[in-house]
Amino acid sequence: MNHDGIHMKFPHDFLFGAASASYQVEGAANKDGKGPTNWDVFSKIPGKTFEGTNGDIAVDHYHRYKEDIRLMAEMGLESYRFSVSWARILPDGDGEVNEKGLAFYNSLIDECLKYGIVPFVTLYHWDLPLALEEDGGWTNKRTAEAFVKYSEICFRSFGDRVKHWITFNETVMFCGLGYLKGAHPPGIQNDEKKYFQATHYVFYAHAKAIEIYKGLKQYGEIGITHVFLPAYSVNDREENLRAAQHANEFETFWYYDPILKGEYPRYVLDVLEEKGWTPEWTEEELDTLRRNAGLNDFIGLNYYQPIRVEKNHETAAVIEHSRETSTLAPGSPSFDGYYRTVKMADKTYTKWGWEISPEGFLDGLHMLKARYGDVKMYVTENGLGDEDPIIDGEIVDVPRIKYIEEHLKVIKKAIHQGINLKGYYAWSAIDLLSWLNGYKKQYGFIYVDHKDGLNRKKKLSFHWYKHVIETRGEEL
Ligand code: BG6
């Protein structure tokens, strides 16, 4: 074996997969008893999404899942990560069960298993039953309790065949965009108190759900996925190094500490106390976090880019303004004004301004190992959002191949260096609806032709990934 792992095959138990999320692929928004969700309503508010796109039809995976899974099987996919739409199972969040919703996911799971594709199921990928959103969403404990009920229904209905569960996808995104930036539902801006309260109820719901899961003795694994945004200082000035540490505390440790250590990071708690942003919590909730931290089997990392930060010296007015206009691309102050993200001249960026940095991932993995030890990890999302070139009718998504190749190489290196990584899920299996960027920003191995009846077509990356899987990455 070459010392940097270049000629190594990925271990036999490493899963090569790809991912999607219910709202972004399914469509069938009102079909077979599904209840309305926060996104069904939010996406219809003028100006909220790119060209007013919404998930009413999306890429119609609800009706075409058999064709889609067949294509995934042809690609050699070992595992498919998808999410369950809560409102298909419990149309009003915590009331009656909709049998047709259960039937759909039973068929989807069976279809995966027919081809030996391991279903990796996310319970919450942002589409919340509207009744719960209208009752305060994640700032109301009712939503957390409803989630626990919903997750138990899923475990009992699908757990004989699903052995890999993710409770939540990217808490920082749906809470941050929902309560600080107002870019996702419920569209609230600058409410730090609500933001931290919502994150707390998510962690509490996660802890209760894993306790129930383990009690059912289904012998699968369960964890949580966050977007992983490791922060690096733009230089070695003391104030910027401190700013990077501050960013890691708020963007990463706040999200993984309560899951893996069962407690919140002291540094953040002190800041919240000082600012008056501490969530309302009970001893019982805090104890639930402590008690169940040891039951969590893995963490999922959605890695797209690191953040480069420096101490912020802008005035409050500038911070306020940029909160309203900023996207995930660098160049704006953090929500608390402590640091700002910076676009750097010597780095490479995607068309949507996200930095491309496989090395940033490798360093970040070591940071996680230093803090959390040998916790099992999956890359639950990674990929390139691009407008794919079409030449003579072929989708030649070479930049995507390059992007994934570079990331798989560092993942191989990381495994070689002792990082406990067990799988890679490209985002995404198939072109899908980007929450705010419509269909223009493509991620899939499978192309969807919106001008031709949503027909599916294999991209160049489809054939490339198939070869990677067949050779277990040995040539990377
Ligand atoms: C992740 C989400 O944050 O990023 C996905 O889990 C999302 O649902 C992906 O689609 C890419 O984001 P975007 O904004 O490029 O569509």
XYZ file of C-alpha atoms and ligand atoms in Angstrom:
492
model
C 0.000 0.000 0.000
C 1.298 3.404 -0.920
C 1.909 5.489 2.164
C -0.556 8.255 1.343
C -3.218 5.693 0.585
C -3.350 6.382 -3.158
C -3.398 2.730 -4.244
C -5.623 1.600 -1.443
C -9.095 0.222 -2.088
C -11.776 1.577 0.189
C -12.505 -0.900 3.013
C -15.095 -3.573 2.191
C -17.594 -2.156 4.708
C -17.384 1.407 3.353
C -20.640 2.376 1.619
C -20.640 4.261 -1.661
C -23.930 6.078 -1.849
C -25.843 9.112 -2.996
C -28.549 11.179 -1.355
C -31.772 13.127 -1.814
C -34.523 14.661 0.343
C -38.277 14.234 0.145
C -39.280 17.818 -0.645
C -36.543 18.171 -3.241
C -37.451 15.103 -5.294
C -40.872 13.673 -4.545
C -43.463 16.165 -5.760
C -47.004 14.786 -5.286
C -47.484 17.501 -2.696
C -51.181 16.782 -2.181
C -51.308 13.155 -3.150
C -52.558 10.143 -1.183
C -53.388 11.999 1.994
C -50.156 13.924 2.497
C -50.686 16.983 4.689
C -49.390 20.461 3.820
C -45.935 21.456 5.034
C -44.135 24.657 5.935
C -42.321 24.530 2.589
C -45.512 24.013 0.558
C -46.639 27.387 1.895
C -43.330 29.273 2.167
C -42.253 28.517 -1.400
C -45.453 30.157 -2.712
C -44.673 33.510 -1.082
C -43.500 35.779 -3.915
C -39.765 36.386 -3.949
C -38.804 33.614 -1.550
C -37.396 31.097 -4.034
C -35.569 31.371 -7.346
C -38.173 32.021 -10.080
C -40.889 30.959 -7.646
C -39.962 27.272 -7.899
C -41.669 24.906 -5.470
C -41.860 21.215 -4.664
C -45.385 20.532 -5.962
C -43.952 18.319 -8.676
C -40.176 18.534 -8.053
C -38.721 15.700 -10.155
C -41.739 13.479 -9.556
C -39.778 10.813 -7.685
C -43.041 9.875 -5.942
C -44.314 8.391 -9.187
C -40.993 7.492 -10.794
C -39.069 6.009 -7.888
C -38.923 2.593 -9.548
C -37.207 4.016 -12.595
C -34.894 6.092 -10.376
C -33.900 3.177 -8.153
C -33.303 1.021 -11.228
C -30.902 3.676 -12.534
C -29.187 3.882 -9.142
C -28.780 0.100 -9.205
C -27.334 0.295 -12.694
C -24.831 2.836 -11.369
C -23.806 0.259 -8.764
C -24.953 2.427 -5.862
C -24.527 0.565 -2.581
C -26.732 2.828 -0.520
C -29.413 5.456 -1.089
C -29.957 8.174 1.504
C -33.448 9.650 1.279
C -35.776 11.361 3.712
C -39.288 10.576 4.822
C -41.822 13.363 4.555
C -43.340 13.609 8.026
C -46.592 15.013 6.592
C -47.130 11.890 4.469
C -47.054 9.763 7.619
C -48.820 12.162 10.010
C -50.623 14.758 7.868
C -51.185 17.144 10.759
C -47.970 16.405 12.602
C -49.084 14.371 15.581
C -52.594 13.070 14.846
C -53.812 10.183 12.719
C -51.447 7.986 10.701
C -51.868 8.039 6.924
C -51.561 4.440 5.736
C -50.888 5.493 2.154
C -47.848 7.409 3.315
C -46.494 4.318 5.033
C -47.241 2.303 1.902
C -45.200 4.635 -0.280
C -42.074 4.380 1.868
C -42.552 0.632 2.281
C -42.456 0.311 -1.509
C -39.482 2.642 -1.840
C -37.529 0.663 0.766
C -38.478 -2.653 -0.835
C -37.436 -1.370 -4.223
C -33.983 -0.468 -2.843
C -33.629 -3.868 -1.200
C -34.639 -5.644 -4.398
C -31.341 -4.407 -5.862
C -29.316 -4.769 -2.686
C -29.219 -1.005 -2.136
C -28.970 -0.159 1.572
C -31.651 2.394 2.534
C -30.223 5.152 4.754
C -33.218 7.076 6.052
C -33.353 10.685 7.249
C -36.419 11.416 9.365
C -36.336 15.190 9.100
C -34.994 17.046 6.113
C -36.784 20.335 6.695
C -40.360 19.716 5.536
C -42.403 20.190 8.697
C -46.160 19.513 8.864
C -47.819 22.906 8.588
C -49.970 22.442 11.707
C -46.804 22.239 13.806
C -45.170 25.200 12.092
C -48.263 27.282 12.745
C -48.068 26.354 16.402
C -44.544 27.737 16.798
C -42.548 25.087 14.935
C -39.253 24.162 16.553
C -39.605 26.851 19.201
C -42.520 24.889 20.685
C -41.789 21.727 22.642
C -44.889 20.201 21.075
C -42.914 19.811 17.832
C -40.163 17.912 19.625
C -42.677 15.557 21.257
C -44.469 15.125 17.921
C -41.166 14.237 16.269
C -40.577 11.521 18.844
C -43.983 10.039 18.097
C -43.395 10.254 14.352
C -39.956 8.677 14.589
C -41.313 5.752 16.614
C -43.941 5.123 13.940
C -41.161 5.039 11.333
C -38.973 2.707 13.399
C -41.878 0.318 13.953
C -43.044 0.434 10.335
C -39.720 0.313 8.484
C -37.165 -0.804 11.069
C -37.291 -4.472 10.072
C -35.602 -3.415 6.811
C -34.026 -0.032 7.566
C -30.917 -0.353 9.726
C -29.461 3.125 9.262
C -31.282 6.178 10.591
C -30.512 9.872 10.642
C -32.827 11.865 12.882
C -32.157 15.407 11.603
C -30.474 17.040 8.658
C -28.466 20.199 9.339
C -30.011 21.842 12.373
C -27.903 24.960 11.877
C -29.413 25.490 8.455
C -33.122 25.121 9.138
C -32.850 26.988 12.437
C -30.369 29.615 11.240
C -32.123 30.320 7.957
C -35.503 30.058 9.683
C -34.944 32.309 12.729
C -31.939 34.501 11.927
C -31.952 35.140 8.205
C -35.580 34.549 7.378
C -34.614 32.752 4.180
C -36.333 29.485 5.125
C -39.617 28.959 6.953
C -40.858 30.341 9.244
C -39.069 33.345 7.686
C -38.156 35.065 10.953
C -35.188 37.433 11.074
C -32.748 38.258 13.828
C -34.357 36.318 16.636
C -31.415 34.742 18.438
C -33.508 33.660 21.369
C -35.806 31.621 19.126
C -32.860 30.308 17.135
C -31.132 28.774 20.160
C -34.432 27.582 21.601
C -35.202 25.740 18.356
C -31.784 24.053 18.291
C -32.265 22.894 21.878
C -35.611 21.254 21.107
C -34.056 19.532 18.102
C -31.286 18.013 20.262
C -33.847 17.024 22.864
C -36.029 15.369 20.205
C -32.974 13.568 18.846
C -32.032 12.250 22.288
C -35.566 11.004 22.984
C -35.830 9.384 19.550
C -32.576 7.449 19.891
C -33.643 6.272 23.353
C -36.827 4.870 21.840
C -34.948 3.347 18.935
C -32.513 1.513 21.173
C -35.387 0.320 23.358
C -36.995 -1.353 20.346
C -33.905 -3.548 19.895
C -33.892 -3.415 16.135
C -30.108 -3.578 16.085
C -29.493 -0.899 13.547
C -27.629 2.361 13.927
C -28.841 5.877 14.467
C -27.204 9.290 14.405
C -27.596 12.890 13.310
C -26.296 14.877 10.365
C -25.026 18.422 10.442
C -23.487 20.602 7.798
C -19.793 20.679 8.573
C -18.280 24.148 8.157
C -14.805 23.970 9.726
C -13.538 27.498 10.327
C -10.002 28.609 9.577
C -8.387 31.916 10.327
C -7.302 33.918 7.268
C -3.877 34.421 8.868
C -2.162 33.879 12.186
C -3.076 37.134 13.858
C -4.249 36.464 17.368
C -7.665 38.130 16.967
C -8.379 36.137 13.797
C -7.317 32.853 15.356
C -9.730 33.626 18.169
C -12.429 34.440 15.638
C -11.949 31.020 14.000
C -12.212 29.326 17.388
C -15.385 31.304 18.098
C -16.859 30.190 14.767
C -16.063 26.533 15.461
C -17.684 26.763 18.881
C -20.898 28.196 17.441
C -21.088 26.417 14.075
C -19.747 22.997 14.989
C -19.367 22.279 18.701
C -22.808 23.648 19.580
C -24.201 21.052 17.172
C -22.169 17.960 17.996
C -21.411 18.411 21.722
C -24.981 17.863 22.963
C -25.205 14.783 20.736
C -21.859 13.202 21.594
C -20.996 14.619 25.004
C -24.518 15.187 26.270
C -23.802 18.790 27.193
C -23.427 22.171 25.569
C -20.031 23.810 25.043
C -19.136 26.059 27.996
C -17.790 28.783 25.732
C -21.104 29.204 23.904
C -23.150 28.923 27.095
C -21.249 31.833 28.571
C -21.920 34.015 25.544
C -25.621 33.085 25.527
C -25.882 33.900 29.200
C -24.296 37.290 28.676
C -26.542 38.147 25.721
C -29.749 36.780 27.178
C -30.079 34.083 24.498
C -30.039 31.003 26.722
C -32.922 28.672 25.775
C -35.670 27.920 28.260
C -34.822 24.385 29.309
C -35.737 22.020 32.077
C -33.565 19.674 34.107
C -35.446 16.785 32.542
C -34.464 17.953 29.041
C -30.833 18.474 29.970
C -30.790 15.103 31.662
C -32.245 13.483 28.542
C -29.300 14.869 26.554
C -26.785 13.615 29.132
C -28.385 10.203 29.524
C -28.604 9.375 25.856
C -25.402 10.800 24.406
C -23.757 7.375 24.647
C -26.492 5.799 22.508
C -25.692 7.840 19.410
C -23.950 5.557 16.890
C -22.478 7.982 14.385
C -22.447 11.520 13.126
C -23.163 12.504 9.552
C -21.216 15.297 7.914
C -22.540 17.290 5.012
C -19.396 18.874 3.717
C -19.371 21.425 0.935
C -16.903 24.070 2.067
C -14.903 25.410 4.997
C -15.212 29.014 6.170
C -12.288 31.449 6.236
C -12.772 33.970 8.976
C -11.370 37.120 10.484
C -12.391 39.309 13.398
C -15.229 41.569 12.365
C -14.868 45.305 12.812
C -18.035 46.386 11.006
C -20.656 48.522 12.650
C -23.962 47.144 13.835
C -25.793 48.692 10.868
C -23.633 46.865 8.333
C -24.100 43.618 10.201
C -27.858 44.116 10.242
C -27.956 44.790 6.521
C -25.791 41.846 5.562
C -27.896 39.473 7.637
C -30.768 40.254 5.363
C -28.900 39.883 2.116
C -26.237 37.272 2.709
C -26.179 33.826 1.142
C -23.935 30.953 2.084
C -21.172 32.458 -0.016
C -18.461 34.197 2.045
C -18.259 37.933 2.561
C -20.495 38.816 5.494
C -20.420 39.154 9.276
C -21.574 36.293 11.517
C -25.023 36.578 13.120
C -23.486 37.828 16.366
C -21.106 40.203 14.600
C -18.011 38.592 16.142
C -16.334 37.456 12.946
C -16.790 37.766 9.223
C -16.328 35.210 6.475
C -13.874 36.150 3.768
C -13.495 35.320 0.109
C -9.789 34.778 -0.521
C -7.882 35.516 -3.680
C -5.898 32.280 -3.625
C -8.889 29.940 -3.266
C -11.184 28.387 -5.859
C -14.941 28.907 -5.782
C -17.970 27.360 -7.491
C -20.322 29.405 -9.659
C -22.418 29.967 -6.531
C -19.409 31.223 -4.590
C -18.772 28.175 -2.404
C -15.097 27.417 -1.820
C -13.741 24.144 -3.183
C -11.394 22.766 -0.548
C -10.885 19.038 -0.062
C -7.929 19.803 2.263
C -10.240 21.894 4.426
C -12.257 18.718 4.954
C -9.245 16.627 5.919
C -8.078 19.170 8.490
C -11.615 19.464 9.792
C -11.876 15.695 10.257
C -8.790 15.820 12.429
C -10.324 18.624 14.456
C -13.381 16.415 15.074
C -11.225 13.453 16.010
C -9.307 15.597 18.489
C -12.553 16.654 20.163
C -14.736 13.560 19.841
C -12.299 10.660 19.568
C -13.043 7.740 17.271
C -16.721 8.435 16.694
C -18.019 6.739 13.552
C -18.706 9.169 10.738
C -20.418 9.177 7.367
C -20.117 11.828 4.719
C -23.855 12.164 4.240
C -23.574 14.885 1.580
C -20.846 16.272 -0.653
C -21.073 17.466 -4.214
C -20.903 20.239 -6.737
C -23.786 22.528 -7.607
C -23.286 23.541 -11.211
C -25.022 24.349 -14.476
C -23.971 21.263 -16.356
C -22.648 21.630 -19.897
C -24.531 19.719 -22.589
C -22.548 18.888 -25.718
C -24.213 16.986 -28.576
C -26.950 15.889 -26.221
C -24.546 14.471 -23.641
C -24.280 15.904 -20.138
C -20.550 16.290 -19.686
C -20.317 17.261 -16.024
C -16.536 17.080 -15.818
C -16.257 19.669 -13.005
C -18.481 17.453 -10.832
C -16.295 14.418 -11.500
C -13.237 16.444 -10.591
C -14.886 17.760 -7.421
C -15.999 14.356 -6.161
C -12.725 12.732 -7.159
C -10.708 15.243 -5.110
C -12.944 14.757 -2.098
C -12.871 10.963 -2.312
C -9.085 11.142 -2.435
C -8.881 13.030 0.846
C -11.447 10.691 2.379
C -9.237 7.775 1.432
C -6.304 9.581 2.980
C -8.327 10.304 6.119
C -9.235 6.626 6.529
C -5.595 5.770 6.099
C -4.785 8.271 8.834
C -7.162 6.560 11.224
C -10.361 8.585 10.818
C -13.388 6.349 11.360
C -15.277 7.095 8.129
C -17.718 4.460 6.933
C -19.433 5.845 3.885
C -19.765 8.556 1.283
C -23.058 9.931 -0.034
C -22.754 12.214 -2.985
C -25.274 15.006 -3.143
C -27.217 14.141 -5.093
C -28.313 10.901 -6.725
C -30.484 12.737 -9.216
C -30.956 16.384 -10.186
C -33.412 17.916 -7.777
C -34.975 21.107 -6.528
C -32.539 23.355 -4.694
C -34.451 25.018 -1.835
C -33.586 28.535 -2.942
C -31.866 28.052 -6.316
C -34.527 26.161 -8.235
C -33.505 23.614 -10.875
C -30.702 25.730 -12.238
C -28.180 24.479 -9.691
C -27.675 20.824 -10.519
C -26.023 18.183 -8.354
C -27.052 14.765 -9.694
C -25.475 11.815 -11.486
C -28.827 11.503 -13.234
C -30.072 14.425 -15.306
C -33.728 15.436 -15.341
C -34.923 17.155 -18.485
C -37.428 19.825 -17.483
C -38.102 20.621 -21.136
C -38.918 17.029 -21.986
C -41.383 15.561 -19.523
C -38.845 15.170 -16.704
C -37.072 12.431 -18.623
C -34.035 10.930 -16.946
C -30.635 10.745 -18.589
C -27.277 9.448 -17.391
C -24.562 12.067 -17.044
C -20.867 11.439 -17.620
C -20.455 11.367 -13.831
C -22.916 8.449 -13.697
C -20.491 6.238 -15.631
C -17.514 7.600 -13.728
C -19.031 6.913 -10.284
C -20.055 3.422 -11.407
C -16.421 2.708 -12.206
C -15.248 4.129 -8.859
C -17.658 1.824 -7.035
C -16.728 -1.213 -9.138
C -13.026 -0.691 -8.456
C -13.676 0.373 -4.834
C -11.823 3.585 -5.493
C -8.495 1.902 -6.039
C -7.570 4.113 -8.991
C -8.303 7.380 -7.203
C -27.530 20.910 2.091
C -28.924 20.351 2.190
O -27.450 21.971 2.981
O -27.121 21.487 0.905
C -29.518 19.956 0.861
O -28.975 19.291 3.090
C -29.196 21.020 -0.167
O -30.888 19.743 1.021
C -27.687 21.073 -0.323
O -29.814 20.855 -1.395
C -27.212 22.011 -1.403
O -27.699 23.283 -1.177
P -28.154 24.216 -2.366
O -28.509 25.496 -1.727
O -26.986 24.338 -3.264
O -29.290 23.514 -3.010
